[in-house]
Short mmCIF file of C-alpha atoms in Angstrom, two decimals:
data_model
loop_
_atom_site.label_atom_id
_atom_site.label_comp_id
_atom_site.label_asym_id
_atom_site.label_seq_id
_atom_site.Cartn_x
_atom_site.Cartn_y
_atom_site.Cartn_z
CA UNK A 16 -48.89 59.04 -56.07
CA UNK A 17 -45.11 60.38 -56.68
CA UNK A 18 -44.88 58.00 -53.53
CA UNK A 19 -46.00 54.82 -54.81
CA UNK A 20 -44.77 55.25 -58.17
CA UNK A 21 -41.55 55.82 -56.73
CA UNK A 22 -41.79 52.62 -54.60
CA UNK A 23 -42.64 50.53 -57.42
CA UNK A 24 -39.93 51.54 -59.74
CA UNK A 25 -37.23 50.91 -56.60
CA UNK A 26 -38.86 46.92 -56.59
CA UNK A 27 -38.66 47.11 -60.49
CA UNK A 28 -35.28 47.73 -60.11
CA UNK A 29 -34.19 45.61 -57.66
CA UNK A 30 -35.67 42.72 -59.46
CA UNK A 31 -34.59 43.79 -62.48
CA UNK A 32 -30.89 43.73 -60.39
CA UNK A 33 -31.78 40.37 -58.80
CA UNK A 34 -32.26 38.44 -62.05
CA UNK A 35 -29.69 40.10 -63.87
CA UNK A 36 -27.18 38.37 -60.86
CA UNK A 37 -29.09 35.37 -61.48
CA UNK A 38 -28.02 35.23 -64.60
CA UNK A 39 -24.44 36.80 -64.52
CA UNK A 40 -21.55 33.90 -64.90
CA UNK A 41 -19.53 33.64 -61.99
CA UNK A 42 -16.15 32.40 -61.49
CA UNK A 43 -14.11 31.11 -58.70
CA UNK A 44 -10.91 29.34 -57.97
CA UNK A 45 -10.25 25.66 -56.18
CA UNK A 46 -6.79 25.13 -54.68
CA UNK A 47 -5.77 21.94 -52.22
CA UNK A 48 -2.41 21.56 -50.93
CA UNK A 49 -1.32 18.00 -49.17
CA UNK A 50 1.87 17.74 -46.89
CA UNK A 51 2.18 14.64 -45.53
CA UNK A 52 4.74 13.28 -43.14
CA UNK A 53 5.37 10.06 -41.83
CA UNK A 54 6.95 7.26 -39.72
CA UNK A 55 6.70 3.83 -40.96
CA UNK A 56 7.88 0.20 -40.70
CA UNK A 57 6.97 -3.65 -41.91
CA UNK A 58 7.45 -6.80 -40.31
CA UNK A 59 8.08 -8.41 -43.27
CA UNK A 60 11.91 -8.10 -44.85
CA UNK A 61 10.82 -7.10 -48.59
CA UNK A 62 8.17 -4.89 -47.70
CA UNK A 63 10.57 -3.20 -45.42
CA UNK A 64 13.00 -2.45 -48.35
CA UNK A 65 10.48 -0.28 -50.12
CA UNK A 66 9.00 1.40 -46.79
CA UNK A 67 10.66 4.67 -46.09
CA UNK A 68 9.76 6.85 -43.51
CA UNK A 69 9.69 10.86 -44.99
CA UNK A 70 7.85 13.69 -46.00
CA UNK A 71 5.59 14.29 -49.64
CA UNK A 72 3.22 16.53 -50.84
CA UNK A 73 1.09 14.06 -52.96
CA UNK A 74 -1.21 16.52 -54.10
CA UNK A 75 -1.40 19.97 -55.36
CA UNK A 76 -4.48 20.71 -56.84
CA UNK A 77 -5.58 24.13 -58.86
CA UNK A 78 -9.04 24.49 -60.86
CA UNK A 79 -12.38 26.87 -61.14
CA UNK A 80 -15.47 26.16 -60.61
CA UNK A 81 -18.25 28.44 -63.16
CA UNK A 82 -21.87 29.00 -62.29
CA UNK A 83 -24.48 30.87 -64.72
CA UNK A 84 -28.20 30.00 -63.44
CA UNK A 85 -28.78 26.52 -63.18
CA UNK A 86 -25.65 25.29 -65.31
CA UNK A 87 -22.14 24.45 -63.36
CA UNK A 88 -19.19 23.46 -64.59
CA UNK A 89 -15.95 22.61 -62.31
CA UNK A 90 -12.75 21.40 -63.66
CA UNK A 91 -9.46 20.58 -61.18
CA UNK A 92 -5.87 19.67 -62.67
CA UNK A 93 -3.54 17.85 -59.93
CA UNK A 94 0.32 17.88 -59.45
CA UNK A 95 1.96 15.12 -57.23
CA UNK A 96 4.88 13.51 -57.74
CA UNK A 97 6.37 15.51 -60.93
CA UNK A 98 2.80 14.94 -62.83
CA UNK A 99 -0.10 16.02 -63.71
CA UNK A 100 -3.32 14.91 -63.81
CA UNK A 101 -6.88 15.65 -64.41
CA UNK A 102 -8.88 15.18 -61.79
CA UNK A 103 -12.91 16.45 -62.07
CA UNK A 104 -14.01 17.69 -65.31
CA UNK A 105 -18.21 17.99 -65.24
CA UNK A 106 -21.10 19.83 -66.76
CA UNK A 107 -23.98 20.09 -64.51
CA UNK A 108 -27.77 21.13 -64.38
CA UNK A 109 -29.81 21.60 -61.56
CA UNK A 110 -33.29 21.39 -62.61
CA UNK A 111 -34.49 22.20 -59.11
CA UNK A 112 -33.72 22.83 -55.70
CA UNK A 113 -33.97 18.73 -55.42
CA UNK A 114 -32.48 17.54 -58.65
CA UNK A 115 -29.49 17.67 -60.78
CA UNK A 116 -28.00 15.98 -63.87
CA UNK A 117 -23.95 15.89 -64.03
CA UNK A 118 -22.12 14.74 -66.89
CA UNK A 119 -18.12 14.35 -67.29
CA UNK A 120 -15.05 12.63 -65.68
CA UNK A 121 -16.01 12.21 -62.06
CA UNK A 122 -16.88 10.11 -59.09
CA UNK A 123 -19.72 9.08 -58.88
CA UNK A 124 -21.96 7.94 -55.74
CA UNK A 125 -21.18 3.92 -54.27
CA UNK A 126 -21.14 3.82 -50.76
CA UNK A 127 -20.49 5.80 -47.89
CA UNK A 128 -16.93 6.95 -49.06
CA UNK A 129 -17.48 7.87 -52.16
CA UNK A 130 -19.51 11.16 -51.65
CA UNK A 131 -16.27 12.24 -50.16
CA UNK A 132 -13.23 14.19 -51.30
CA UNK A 133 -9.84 11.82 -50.98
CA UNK A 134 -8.92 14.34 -48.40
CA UNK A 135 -11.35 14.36 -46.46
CA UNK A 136 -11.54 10.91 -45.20
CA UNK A 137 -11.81 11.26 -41.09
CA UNK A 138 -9.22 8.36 -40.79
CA UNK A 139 -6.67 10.40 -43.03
CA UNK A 140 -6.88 7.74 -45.50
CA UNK A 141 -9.72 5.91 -47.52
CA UNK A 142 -10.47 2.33 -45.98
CA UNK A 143 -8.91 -0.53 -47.73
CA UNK A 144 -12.16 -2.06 -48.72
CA UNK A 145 -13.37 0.90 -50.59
CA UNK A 146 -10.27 1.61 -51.92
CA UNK A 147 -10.02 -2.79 -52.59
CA UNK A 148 -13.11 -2.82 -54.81
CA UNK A 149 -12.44 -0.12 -57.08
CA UNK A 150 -15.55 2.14 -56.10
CA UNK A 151 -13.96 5.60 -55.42
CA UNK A 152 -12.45 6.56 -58.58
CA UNK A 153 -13.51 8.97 -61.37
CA UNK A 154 -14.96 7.51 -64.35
CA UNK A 155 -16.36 9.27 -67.40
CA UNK A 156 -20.09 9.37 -67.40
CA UNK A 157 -23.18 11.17 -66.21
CA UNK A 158 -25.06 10.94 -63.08
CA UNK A 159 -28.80 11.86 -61.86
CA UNK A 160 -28.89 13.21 -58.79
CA UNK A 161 -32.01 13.33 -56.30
CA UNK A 162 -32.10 14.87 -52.59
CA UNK A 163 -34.83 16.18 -50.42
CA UNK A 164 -35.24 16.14 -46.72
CA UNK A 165 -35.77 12.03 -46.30
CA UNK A 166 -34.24 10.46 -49.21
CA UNK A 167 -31.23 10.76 -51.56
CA UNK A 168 -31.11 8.43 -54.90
CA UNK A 169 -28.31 8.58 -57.68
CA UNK A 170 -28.36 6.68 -60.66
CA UNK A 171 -24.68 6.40 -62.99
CA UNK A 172 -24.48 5.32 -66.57
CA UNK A 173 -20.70 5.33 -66.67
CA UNK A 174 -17.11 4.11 -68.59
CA UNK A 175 -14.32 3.02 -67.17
CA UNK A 176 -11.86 5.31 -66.83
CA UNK A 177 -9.19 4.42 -69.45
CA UNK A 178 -12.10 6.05 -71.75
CA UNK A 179 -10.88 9.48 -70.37
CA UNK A 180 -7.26 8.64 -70.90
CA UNK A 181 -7.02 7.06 -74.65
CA UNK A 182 -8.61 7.07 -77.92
CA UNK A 183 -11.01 3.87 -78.43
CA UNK A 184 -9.45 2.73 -81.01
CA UNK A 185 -6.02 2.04 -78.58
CA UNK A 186 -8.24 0.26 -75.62
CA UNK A 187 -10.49 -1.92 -77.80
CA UNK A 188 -13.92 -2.12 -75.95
CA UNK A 189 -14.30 -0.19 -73.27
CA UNK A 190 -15.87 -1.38 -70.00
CA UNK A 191 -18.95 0.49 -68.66
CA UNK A 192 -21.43 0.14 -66.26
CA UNK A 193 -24.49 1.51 -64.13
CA UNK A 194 -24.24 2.05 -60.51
CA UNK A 195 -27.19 3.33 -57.97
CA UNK A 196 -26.95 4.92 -54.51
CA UNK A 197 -30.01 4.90 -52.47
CA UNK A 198 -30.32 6.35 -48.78
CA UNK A 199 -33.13 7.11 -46.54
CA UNK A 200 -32.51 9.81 -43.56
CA UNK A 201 -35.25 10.17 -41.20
CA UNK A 202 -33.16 12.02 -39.00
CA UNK A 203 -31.14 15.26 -40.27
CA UNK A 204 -31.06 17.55 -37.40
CA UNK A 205 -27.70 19.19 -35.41
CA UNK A 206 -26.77 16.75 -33.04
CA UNK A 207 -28.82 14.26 -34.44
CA UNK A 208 -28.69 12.05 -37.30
CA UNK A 209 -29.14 8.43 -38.81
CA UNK A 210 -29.46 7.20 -42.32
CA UNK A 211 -29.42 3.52 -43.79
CA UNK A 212 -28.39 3.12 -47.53
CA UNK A 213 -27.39 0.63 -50.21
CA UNK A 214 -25.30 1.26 -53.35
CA UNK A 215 -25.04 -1.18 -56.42
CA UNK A 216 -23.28 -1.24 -59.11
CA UNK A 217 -22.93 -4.01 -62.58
CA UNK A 218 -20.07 -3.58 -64.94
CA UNK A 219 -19.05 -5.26 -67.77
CA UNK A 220 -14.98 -5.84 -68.44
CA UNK A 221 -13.09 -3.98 -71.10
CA UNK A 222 -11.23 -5.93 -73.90
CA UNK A 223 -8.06 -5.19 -72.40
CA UNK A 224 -5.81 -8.43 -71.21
CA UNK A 225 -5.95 -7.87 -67.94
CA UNK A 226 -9.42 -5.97 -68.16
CA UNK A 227 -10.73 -6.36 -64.61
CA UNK A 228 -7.70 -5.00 -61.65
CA UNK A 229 -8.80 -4.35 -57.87
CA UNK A 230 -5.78 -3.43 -54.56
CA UNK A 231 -5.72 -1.87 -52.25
CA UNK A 232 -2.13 0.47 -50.57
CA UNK A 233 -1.36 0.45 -47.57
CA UNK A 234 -2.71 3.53 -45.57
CA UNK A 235 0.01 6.57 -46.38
CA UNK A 236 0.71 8.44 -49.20
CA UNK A 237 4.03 9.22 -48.47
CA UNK A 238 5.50 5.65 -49.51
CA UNK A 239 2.87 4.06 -52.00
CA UNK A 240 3.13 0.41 -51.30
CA UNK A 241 0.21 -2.57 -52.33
CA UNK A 242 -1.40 -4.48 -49.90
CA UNK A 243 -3.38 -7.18 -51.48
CA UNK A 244 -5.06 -7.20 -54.62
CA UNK A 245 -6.49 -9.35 -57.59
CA UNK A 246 -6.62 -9.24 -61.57
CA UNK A 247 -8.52 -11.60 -64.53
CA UNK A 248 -7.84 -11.55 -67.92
CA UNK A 249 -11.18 -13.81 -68.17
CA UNK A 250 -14.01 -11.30 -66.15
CA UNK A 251 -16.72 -11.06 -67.92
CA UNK A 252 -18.63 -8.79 -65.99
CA UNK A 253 -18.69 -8.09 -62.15
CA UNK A 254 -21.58 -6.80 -59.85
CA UNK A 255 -20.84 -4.86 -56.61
CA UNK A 256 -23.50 -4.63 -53.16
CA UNK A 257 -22.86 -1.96 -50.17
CA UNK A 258 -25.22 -1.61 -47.28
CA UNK A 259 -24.26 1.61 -45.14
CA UNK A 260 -25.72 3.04 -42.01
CA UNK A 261 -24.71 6.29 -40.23
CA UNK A 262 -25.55 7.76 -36.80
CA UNK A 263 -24.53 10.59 -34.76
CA UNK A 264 -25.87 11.64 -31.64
CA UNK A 265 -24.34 14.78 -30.46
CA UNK A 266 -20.59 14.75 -30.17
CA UNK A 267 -20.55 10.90 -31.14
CA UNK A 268 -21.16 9.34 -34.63
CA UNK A 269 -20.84 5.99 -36.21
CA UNK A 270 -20.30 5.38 -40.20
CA UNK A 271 -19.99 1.55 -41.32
CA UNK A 272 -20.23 0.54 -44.49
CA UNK A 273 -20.21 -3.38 -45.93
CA UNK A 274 -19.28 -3.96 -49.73
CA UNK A 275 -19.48 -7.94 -51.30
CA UNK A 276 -18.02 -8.07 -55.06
CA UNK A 277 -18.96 -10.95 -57.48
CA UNK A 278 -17.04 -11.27 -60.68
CA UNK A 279 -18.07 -13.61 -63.76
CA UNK A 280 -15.44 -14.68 -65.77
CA UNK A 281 -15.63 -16.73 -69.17
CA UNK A 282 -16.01 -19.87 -70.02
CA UNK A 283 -15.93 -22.99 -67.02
CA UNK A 284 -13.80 -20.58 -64.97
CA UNK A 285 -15.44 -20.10 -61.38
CA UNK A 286 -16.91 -16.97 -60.67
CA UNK A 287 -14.89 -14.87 -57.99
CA UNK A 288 -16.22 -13.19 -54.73
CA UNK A 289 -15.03 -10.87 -52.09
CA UNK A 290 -15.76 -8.98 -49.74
CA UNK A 291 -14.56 -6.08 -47.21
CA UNK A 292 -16.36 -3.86 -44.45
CA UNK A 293 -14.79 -0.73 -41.90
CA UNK A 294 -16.47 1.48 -39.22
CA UNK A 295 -15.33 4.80 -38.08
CA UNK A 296 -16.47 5.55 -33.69
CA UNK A 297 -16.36 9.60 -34.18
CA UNK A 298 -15.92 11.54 -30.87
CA UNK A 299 -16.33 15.65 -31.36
CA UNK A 300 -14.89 17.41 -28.53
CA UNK A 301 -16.55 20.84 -28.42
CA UNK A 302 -19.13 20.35 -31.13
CA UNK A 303 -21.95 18.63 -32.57
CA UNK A 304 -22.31 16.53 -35.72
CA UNK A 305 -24.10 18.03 -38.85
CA UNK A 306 -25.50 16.84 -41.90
CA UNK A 307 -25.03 17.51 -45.60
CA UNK A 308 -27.64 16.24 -47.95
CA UNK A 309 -26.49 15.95 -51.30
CA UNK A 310 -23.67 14.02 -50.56
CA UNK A 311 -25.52 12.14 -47.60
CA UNK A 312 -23.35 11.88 -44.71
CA UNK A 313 -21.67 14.07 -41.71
CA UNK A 314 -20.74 17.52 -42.43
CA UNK A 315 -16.78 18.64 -42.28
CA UNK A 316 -17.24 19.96 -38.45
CA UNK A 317 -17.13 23.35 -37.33
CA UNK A 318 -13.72 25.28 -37.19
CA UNK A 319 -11.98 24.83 -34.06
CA UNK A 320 -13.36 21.47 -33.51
CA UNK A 321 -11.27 18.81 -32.63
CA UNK A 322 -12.13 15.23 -33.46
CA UNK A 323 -11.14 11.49 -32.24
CA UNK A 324 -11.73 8.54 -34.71
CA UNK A 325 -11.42 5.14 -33.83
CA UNK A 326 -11.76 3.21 -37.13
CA UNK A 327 -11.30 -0.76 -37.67
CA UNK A 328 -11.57 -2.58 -41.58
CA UNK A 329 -11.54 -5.70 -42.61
CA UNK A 330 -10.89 -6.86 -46.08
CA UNK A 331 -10.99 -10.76 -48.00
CA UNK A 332 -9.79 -11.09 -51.39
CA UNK A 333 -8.90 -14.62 -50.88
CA UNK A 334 -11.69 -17.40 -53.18
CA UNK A 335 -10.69 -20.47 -54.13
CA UNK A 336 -7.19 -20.56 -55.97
CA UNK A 337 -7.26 -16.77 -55.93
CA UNK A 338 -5.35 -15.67 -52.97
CA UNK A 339 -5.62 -11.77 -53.85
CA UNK A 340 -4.92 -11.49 -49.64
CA UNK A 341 -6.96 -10.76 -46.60
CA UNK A 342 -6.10 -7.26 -44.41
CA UNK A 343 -7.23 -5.57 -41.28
CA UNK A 344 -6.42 -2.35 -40.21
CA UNK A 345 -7.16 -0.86 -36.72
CA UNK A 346 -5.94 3.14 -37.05
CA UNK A 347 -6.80 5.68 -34.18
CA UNK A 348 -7.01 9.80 -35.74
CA UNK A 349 -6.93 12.93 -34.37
CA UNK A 350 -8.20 16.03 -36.85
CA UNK A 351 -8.18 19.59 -35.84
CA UNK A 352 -10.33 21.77 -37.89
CA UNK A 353 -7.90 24.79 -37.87
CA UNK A 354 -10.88 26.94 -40.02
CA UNK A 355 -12.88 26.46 -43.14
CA UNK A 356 -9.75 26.12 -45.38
CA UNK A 357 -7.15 24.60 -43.21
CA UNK A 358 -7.49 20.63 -41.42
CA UNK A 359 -4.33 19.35 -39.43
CA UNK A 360 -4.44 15.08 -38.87
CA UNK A 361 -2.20 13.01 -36.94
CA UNK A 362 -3.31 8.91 -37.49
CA UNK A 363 -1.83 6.19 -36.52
CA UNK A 364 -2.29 2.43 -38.54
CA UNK A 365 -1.58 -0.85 -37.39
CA UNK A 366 -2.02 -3.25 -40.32
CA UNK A 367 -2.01 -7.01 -40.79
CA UNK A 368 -2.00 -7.90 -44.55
CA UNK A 369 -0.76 -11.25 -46.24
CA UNK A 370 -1.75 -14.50 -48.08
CA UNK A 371 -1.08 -12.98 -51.66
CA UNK A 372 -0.08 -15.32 -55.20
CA UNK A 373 -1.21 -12.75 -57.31
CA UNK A 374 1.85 -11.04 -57.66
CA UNK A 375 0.07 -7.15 -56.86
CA UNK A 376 1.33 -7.08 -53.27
CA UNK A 377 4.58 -5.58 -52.12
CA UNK A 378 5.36 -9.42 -51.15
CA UNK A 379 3.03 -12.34 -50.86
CA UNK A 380 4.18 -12.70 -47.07
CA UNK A 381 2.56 -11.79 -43.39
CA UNK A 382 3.26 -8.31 -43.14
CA UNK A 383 3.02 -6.05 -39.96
CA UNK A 384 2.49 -3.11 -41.43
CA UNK A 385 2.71 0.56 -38.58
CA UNK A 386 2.70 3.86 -39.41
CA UNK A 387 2.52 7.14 -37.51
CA UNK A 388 1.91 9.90 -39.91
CA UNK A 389 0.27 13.88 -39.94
CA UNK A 390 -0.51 15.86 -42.62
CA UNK A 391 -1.84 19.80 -43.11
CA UNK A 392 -4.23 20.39 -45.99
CA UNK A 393 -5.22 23.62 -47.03
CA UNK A 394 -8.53 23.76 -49.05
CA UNK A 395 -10.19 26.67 -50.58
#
């Protein structure tokens, strides 16, 4: 009897032990470090005057992320370039193992890309058209969250981002907007995966005078130059499609991803369209691809991998008299995943961008646009 009794006080205590760590806060750090270098030149004479080959670290990042139970809370601050800046800033609840409500100054989910740290983007850079259309930045809002084994769905009531940055009262009305990702993934296993998704997103413009701004840089950090790019002063409201599909078979994957933009503007002005797509031909050398569910797309590979990327985009911001430019970018990437904290990149770009009258661009001219750049990141 001594026996038993004795047995069932050691499981009362260890579930007394296991709930009380269920319940204890927990705290840990965030750090990223960027250091870029690069080589770089443009065809065109203008753009060449502001493209300088060099070395940057565009981002340091420190921040904490806080767990107790089912609440979260995460908040970064960056340093690049003698500032700083807030970067995520969320309160989240996960009210099971398959759903979660976030709320704060984040990104949210559009697309492929946008499930994805700026970092970590397999071609070193973010493609132009995702970067183009204004999808991948953090806005203040809050975001439901679904994932189980077959499907992931998000659905974002959201601001635009000058909300996080000044009073109301300074930006007049501000923009806002809803935006949905949907994906279905039959096929999550190592070495073998394929999804099919859409995102969507409808925003109305802010009150500011030019209250509706979409470019797109060239692909380096280490001289920040504009590509193309368009602005209204007359957008009424704009409304954003994305189709995406993603397969790997062992050490190969593909990730393509389409995005068409429609803006209304006021009055007998003609509406506006454009549109951009990119697809990444992933080679992993000693390796296989893996999944990761909640943000739906190929896991960061396994330490000591070494990856190939072939990537081509395409991007149109040219309708009617708007000539925000047309671009197309055909970059080749090699990553080494040195560990879990640690990625080294070498990329090359070869870009064609021109055909700009909206003043955005580094010059409204053909440009041929090269760079050969690396960069270590350290991530914990």
């Amino acid at each position: 009897m001594k026996k038993i009794i004795s047995a069932v006080a050691l499981c009362l205590c260890f579930a007394a032990t296991a709930n009380a760590q269920e319940d204890k806060l927990v705290v840990k750090p965030s750090g990223r470090i960027l250091l870029d270098g690069a080589l770089m030149q443009s065809s065109n004479d203008k753009a060449d005057e502001q493209t300088e080959s060099g070395f940057n670290v565009p981002d340091i990042r420190i921040g904490m992320t806080a767990t107790y139970g089912q609440w979260k809370a995460k908040a970064d601050i960056g340093y690049g370039r003698s500032q700083l800046s807030v970067k995520d800033v969320f309160l989240e609840y996960d009210i099971d193992n398959q759903n979660l409500v976030r709320g704060g100054y984040f990104v949210h989910q559009f697309g492929y890309q946008s499930a994805t740290s700026s970092s970590f983007k397999v071609s070193m850079e973010e493609p132009e058209t995702h970067s183009a259309f204004g999808v991948g930045g953090r806005l203040l809002g809050v975001m439901f969250l679904h994932s189980d084994d077959k499907f992931l769905g998000t659905f974002s009531l959201y601001s635009d981002n000058q909300s996080f940055k000044k009073p109301a009262n300074q930006t007049g009305y501000q923009g806002s907007g809803v935006m949905s990702r949907l994906v279905y993934r039959p096929k999550t296993q190592r070495g073998d995966l394929f999804h099919i998704g859409v995102g969507l997103n409808y925003e109305l413009a802010s009150k500011n005078r030019s209250n509706m701004k979409w470019t797109a840089p060239y692909p380096t950090r280490v001289s920040t130059l504009t590509a193309i790019g368009a602005q209204f002063d007359d957008a009424k409201s704009d409304f954003k499609v994305s189709p995406e599909i993603m397969i790997a078979k062992g050490h190969v994957g593909l990730e393509t991803q389409y995005i068409y933009m429609n803006v209304n503007r006021k009055g007998d002005a003609p509406s506006y369209s454009a549109w951009g797509a990119y697809g990444n031909l992933r080679f992993l050398f000693n390796s296989e691809y893996t999944y990761t569910k909640n943000d739906a797309g190929i896991a960061t590979p396994d330490p000591k991998s070494w990856e190939l990327v072939a990537a081509y985009n395409y991007t149109d911001m040219n309708d009617g008299a708007i000539r925000g430019g047309k671009l197309s970018d055909w970059s080749l990437t090699m990553n080494y995943y040195i560990n879990k904290y640690m990625i080294w990149r070498v990329s090359g770009h070869y870009v064609n961008a021109g055909g700009n009258n909206t003043g955005l661009a580094v010059t409204p001219d053909k440009n041929n646009f090269s760079v050969l750049e690396t960069r270590l990141q350290i991530k914990f």
